[in-house]
Amino acid sequence: MKAIAILTSGGDAPGMNAAIRAVTRSALNRDIAVFGVREGWQGLIDDRMTRLNARDVGGIIQIGGTFLGSARSKEFREESGRSKALRNLATRGIDALVVIGGNGSQTGSAALHGLGFPVVGVASTIDNDLFGTDVTIGCDTAINVTLEAIDNLRTTGSSHTRAFLVETMGRNCGYLAMMAGLAGGAEVISTPELEVSAFEIAERLRAAYDRGKTHAIVVIAEGVKENVARILAHFEKDRDMVGFELRATVLGHVVRGAPPTAFDRLLATRLGVAALTSLAEGVSGVLVGEQRGEITRTPLAEIAGRTKPISTSLIDLARVLAQ
Ligand code: F6P
């Protein structure tokens, strides 16, 4: 193997830079040239890539986002887009590709690998909804930023006897909402896997108010049917039904742009090196992840197009604590 390319794709995640650094430096250690592709699959189709040396990836381990840029490419979903990408890789003499990203990105990796090109995926998304890994790069940072917001909202809520609806990212998976909600002692957590109706939220808030609480936090994952707007509309009919004054905060992309925690930097470093080791051992078509504390390789074909739900033990925990 003489040269590899790296790209980051889909929603950015804190720790992606640390992963790029790890892949690059471990390739250079083995005298393998590295090309950094700009803005994900689209950059591969448009042939936007440059050589990376050790210094190009210096001073980035602590920075959120991805210095290579990221995008969601419609063109790569077409066969014509994938053929263009393959032509560009061949013209530049690139032997393999490392894709750092989440669900959609690794589905792309599986498609390219299916055409005979060696690809290794690195599990990275704040959503932690990828099969083949217990944890993804970026998720720990996103949980911590969400938790900080919850703690702050609880403090101001307490001063004003208010309840806060807090909406987190997480598209189809409630992991981020669940973990931050549990760690933040939320009164209610509503996720696609354990959705709580507006009616029930009102009942639980009223009960908390009647028990003498001065604040209440309701964490709502973006993917639920009864989202913040619908809950507010429900309460609009009867403003006194919950006792508390009610406010809503949508955290959105704020949690995606934070500097990575130590956990995410270390995970990204370990997975980045593992991706290169896998390629050097001649193993491609896999996602490198971490399961039960060990670095693992899972066939991309097994994880493509699937969303990992939250574990039932977390759902049980939320049920027990919702009192
Ligand atoms: O990367 C995952 C994610 O942050 C989801 O939680 C969210 O639904 C989505 O990306 C938002 O995507 P975009 O940044 O394209 O609006």
XYZ file of C-alpha atoms and ligand atoms in Angstrom:
339
model
C 0.000 0.000 0.000
C 1.569 3.272 -1.137
C -1.127 5.899 -0.615
C -4.407 6.334 1.222
C -7.081 9.045 1.297
C -9.088 10.214 4.325
C -12.433 11.937 4.345
C -14.930 13.095 6.963
C -18.573 12.906 5.985
C -22.079 13.678 7.288
C -22.624 15.751 10.422
C -19.323 16.809 11.971
C -18.473 15.437 15.413
C -16.005 16.580 18.108
C -12.943 14.353 17.790
C -12.952 14.058 14.000
C -9.766 16.147 13.834
C -8.084 13.855 16.360
C -9.052 10.876 14.176
C -7.643 12.508 11.001
C -4.416 13.208 12.897
C -4.152 9.603 14.105
C -4.802 8.063 10.677
C -2.338 10.460 9.003
C 0.486 9.995 11.466
C 0.184 6.224 11.608
C 0.199 6.064 7.784
C 3.242 8.339 7.553
C 4.993 6.123 10.114
C 4.647 3.269 7.640
C 5.810 5.431 4.689
C 2.323 5.550 3.229
C 1.355 8.853 1.545
C -1.852 10.520 2.759
C -4.393 12.573 0.812
C -6.958 14.646 2.732
C -10.242 14.930 0.831
C -12.193 18.186 1.237
C -15.885 18.052 2.169
C -16.572 14.342 2.208
C -17.864 12.248 -0.668
C -18.540 15.343 -2.749
C -14.864 16.327 -2.570
C -13.931 12.835 -3.758
C -16.258 13.174 -6.751
C -14.887 16.652 -7.545
C -11.265 15.518 -6.969
C -10.621 18.082 -4.236
C -7.792 16.592 -2.212
C -4.307 17.524 -1.068
C -1.326 15.690 0.390
C -1.126 15.788 4.200
C 2.113 15.688 6.146
C 2.669 15.346 9.892
C 2.669 19.131 10.416
C -0.652 19.605 8.566
C -2.358 17.664 11.355
C -0.496 19.375 14.219
C -2.369 21.553 16.724
C -5.816 20.177 15.824
C -6.413 17.436 18.422
C -8.262 19.872 20.711
C -10.417 21.515 18.028
C -14.035 20.449 17.329
C -15.421 20.002 13.816
C -13.228 18.763 10.965
C -10.561 20.808 9.230
C -11.139 18.773 6.057
C -14.749 19.947 5.956
C -17.791 17.697 5.700
C -20.916 17.447 3.569
C -23.863 15.234 2.740
C -23.542 14.317 -0.968
C -26.602 13.398 -3.061
C -24.369 12.725 -6.059
C -22.490 9.933 -4.278
C -25.780 8.050 -3.867
C -25.878 7.723 -7.684
C -23.770 5.149 -9.487
C -22.335 7.904 -11.726
C -21.045 9.788 -8.638
C -19.368 6.678 -7.240
C -17.742 5.941 -10.627
C -16.273 9.473 -10.729
C -14.901 8.984 -7.210
C -13.282 5.667 -8.201
C -11.698 7.255 -11.286
C -10.168 10.056 -9.183
C -8.756 7.577 -6.668
C -7.211 5.494 -9.454
C -5.723 8.522 -11.261
C -3.962 9.615 -8.092
C -2.678 6.132 -7.329
C -4.596 5.867 -4.063
C -4.897 2.299 -2.777
C -7.401 2.662 0.061
C -9.779 5.084 1.763
C -10.578 5.832 5.429
C -14.049 7.273 6.025
C -14.691 9.007 9.355
C -18.418 9.436 9.874
C -21.773 8.087 10.996
C -24.592 6.042 9.531
C -25.075 7.649 6.118
C -21.327 7.939 5.589
C -20.646 4.285 6.380
C -23.487 3.231 4.095
C -21.504 5.084 1.410
C -18.345 3.256 2.516
C -20.120 -0.093 2.100
C -21.253 0.902 -1.401
C -17.743 1.889 -2.516
C -16.203 -1.196 -0.964
C -18.850 -3.266 -2.769
C -17.382 -1.943 -6.038
C -14.029 -3.493 -5.119
C -12.209 -0.510 -3.579
C -10.660 -1.045 -0.100
C -12.460 1.156 2.473
C -12.296 1.215 6.276
C -14.842 3.192 8.295
C -14.198 4.973 11.606
C -17.296 5.294 13.810
C -17.997 8.975 14.376
C -21.317 10.713 15.085
C -22.768 12.546 18.059
C -25.862 10.324 17.732
C -24.126 7.025 18.738
C -26.534 5.122 16.512
C -24.044 2.957 14.584
C -24.077 -0.824 14.808
C -20.621 -2.360 15.299
C -19.559 -0.080 18.129
C -20.696 0.663 21.676
C -19.633 4.253 21.346
C -18.908 6.723 18.550
C -16.454 9.628 18.353
C -18.191 12.869 19.372
C -20.952 11.414 21.466
C -19.262 11.939 24.849
C -18.618 15.625 24.098
C -22.200 16.129 22.916
C -23.548 14.512 26.106
C -21.363 16.746 28.277
C -22.331 19.958 26.472
C -26.006 18.991 26.687
C -25.552 18.198 30.372
C -23.987 21.587 31.045
C -26.971 23.257 29.369
C -29.384 21.174 31.472
C -27.549 22.096 34.691
C -27.651 25.794 33.778
C -31.329 25.676 32.879
C -32.105 23.935 36.164
C -30.368 26.723 38.074
C -32.270 29.539 36.399
C -35.442 27.426 36.458
C -35.140 27.120 40.194
C -34.840 30.899 40.639
C -38.109 31.438 38.755
C -40.085 28.249 39.513
C -40.003 27.327 35.848
C -39.982 24.095 33.897
C -37.777 23.807 30.814
C -38.346 21.752 27.703
C -34.870 21.018 26.306
C -34.609 19.618 22.782
C -31.448 17.733 21.833
C -30.176 16.495 18.468
C -30.251 12.820 17.653
C -32.382 12.395 14.538
C -33.705 8.799 14.845
C -31.932 7.768 18.038
C -32.572 9.067 21.550
C -29.179 8.122 23.031
C -27.949 11.692 23.489
C -31.215 12.825 25.101
C -31.335 9.717 27.283
C -27.754 9.934 28.583
C -27.822 13.688 29.199
C -31.294 13.430 30.737
C -30.245 10.652 33.111
C -27.024 12.432 34.097
C -28.897 15.701 34.548
C -31.636 14.187 36.709
C -34.376 15.224 34.273
C -37.949 14.835 35.455
C -39.017 13.555 32.026
C -37.020 12.108 29.104
C -38.804 11.574 25.807
C -37.036 9.715 22.987
C -38.228 7.856 19.874
C -37.706 4.614 21.830
C -39.638 5.794 24.915
C -41.918 8.557 23.771
C -43.881 10.460 26.412
C -47.082 12.206 25.275
C -47.731 15.914 25.918
C -50.585 14.860 28.187
C -48.294 12.675 30.307
C -45.587 15.353 30.401
C -48.201 17.774 31.772
C -49.225 15.244 34.425
C -45.653 14.593 35.526
C -44.801 18.283 35.672
C -47.943 18.985 37.689
C -47.042 16.172 40.104
C -43.497 17.561 40.496
C -44.904 21.028 41.125
C -47.384 19.688 43.694
C -44.513 17.876 45.463
C -42.922 21.283 45.977
C -40.236 21.250 43.286
C -39.001 24.653 42.221
C -37.858 23.520 38.791
C -38.322 20.699 36.318
C -36.438 19.576 33.234
C -37.983 17.736 30.300
C -35.420 16.446 27.794
C -36.861 15.750 24.362
C -34.998 14.082 21.502
C -35.388 15.719 18.139
C -36.778 12.534 16.566
C -39.948 12.178 18.689
C -43.368 12.691 17.117
C -44.623 14.920 19.930
C -41.824 17.484 19.660
C -41.262 20.769 21.492
C -43.535 22.802 19.184
C -46.416 20.346 19.597
C -45.980 20.152 23.354
C -45.992 23.953 23.638
C -49.147 24.082 21.503
C -50.744 21.515 23.821
C -49.918 23.580 26.916
C -51.064 26.784 25.226
C -54.696 25.689 25.735
C -54.297 25.617 29.482
C -51.257 27.464 30.781
C -51.943 26.566 34.423
C -52.103 22.826 33.902
C -48.463 22.220 34.821
C -48.134 24.670 37.707
C -44.709 25.841 36.553
C -44.141 28.625 34.114
C -42.836 26.928 30.973
C -39.904 27.785 28.682
C -38.284 25.896 25.804
C -34.659 25.708 24.635
C -33.602 23.964 21.430
C -29.895 23.129 21.693
C -29.411 22.044 18.075
C -25.940 22.388 16.545
C -24.443 24.024 19.669
C -23.528 20.589 21.015
C -21.866 19.527 17.766
C -19.287 22.310 17.603
C -17.656 21.930 21.017
C -13.989 21.054 21.641
C -13.698 17.270 22.141
C -13.491 15.829 25.652
C -10.476 13.723 26.657
C -12.605 10.607 26.089
C -13.406 11.581 22.496
C -9.804 12.552 21.708
C -8.554 9.203 23.004
C -11.270 7.180 21.283
C -10.574 9.023 18.010
C -6.854 8.395 18.375
C -7.310 4.686 19.069
C -9.831 4.174 16.263
C -7.780 6.228 13.784
C -4.692 4.088 14.396
C -6.830 0.918 14.307
C -8.197 1.877 10.870
C -4.690 2.140 9.456
C -3.596 -1.110 11.150
C -6.557 -2.861 9.588
C -5.636 -1.614 6.096
C -1.969 -2.510 6.637
C -3.050 -6.044 7.577
C -5.012 -6.255 4.346
C -8.419 -6.094 6.057
C -10.893 -3.636 4.521
C -14.674 -3.410 4.155
C -14.970 -3.025 7.927
C -15.986 -0.411 10.471
C -13.537 0.008 13.329
C -15.322 0.575 16.612
C -15.070 -0.248 20.296
C -17.095 -3.018 21.893
C -16.738 -4.001 25.569
C -13.521 -2.015 25.763
C -11.871 -3.763 22.805
C -11.231 -2.385 19.328
C -13.360 -4.377 16.879
C -13.855 -4.684 13.115
C -17.380 -5.216 11.836
C -18.175 -5.803 8.141
C -19.578 -2.614 6.601
C -22.215 -4.707 4.854
C -23.629 -5.633 8.290
C -24.026 -2.068 9.518
C -25.005 -0.201 6.336
C -28.427 1.429 6.405
C -29.211 0.333 9.971
C -29.852 2.532 13.009
C -28.844 1.117 16.404
C -31.551 1.716 19.024
C -30.720 2.593 22.638
C -30.200 -0.423 24.875
C -33.210 -1.658 26.800
C -31.277 -1.302 30.077
C -31.145 2.481 29.573
C -34.849 2.575 28.805
C -35.533 0.587 32.009
C -33.348 2.998 33.977
C -35.318 5.985 32.680
C -38.589 4.257 33.628
C -37.394 3.598 37.193
C -36.178 7.145 37.694
C -39.256 8.843 36.245
C -40.930 9.454 39.599
O -24.784 14.227 12.731
C -25.954 13.820 13.287
C -26.892 15.000 13.434
O -26.322 15.972 14.269
C -28.258 14.589 13.923
O -28.322 14.482 15.318
C -29.116 15.697 13.369
O -30.431 15.251 13.179
C -28.455 15.996 12.059
O -27.118 15.604 12.177
C -28.534 17.435 11.647
O -27.969 17.545 10.371
P -27.582 18.932 9.687
O -26.368 19.465 10.365
O -27.319 18.568 8.283
O -28.739 19.847 9.878
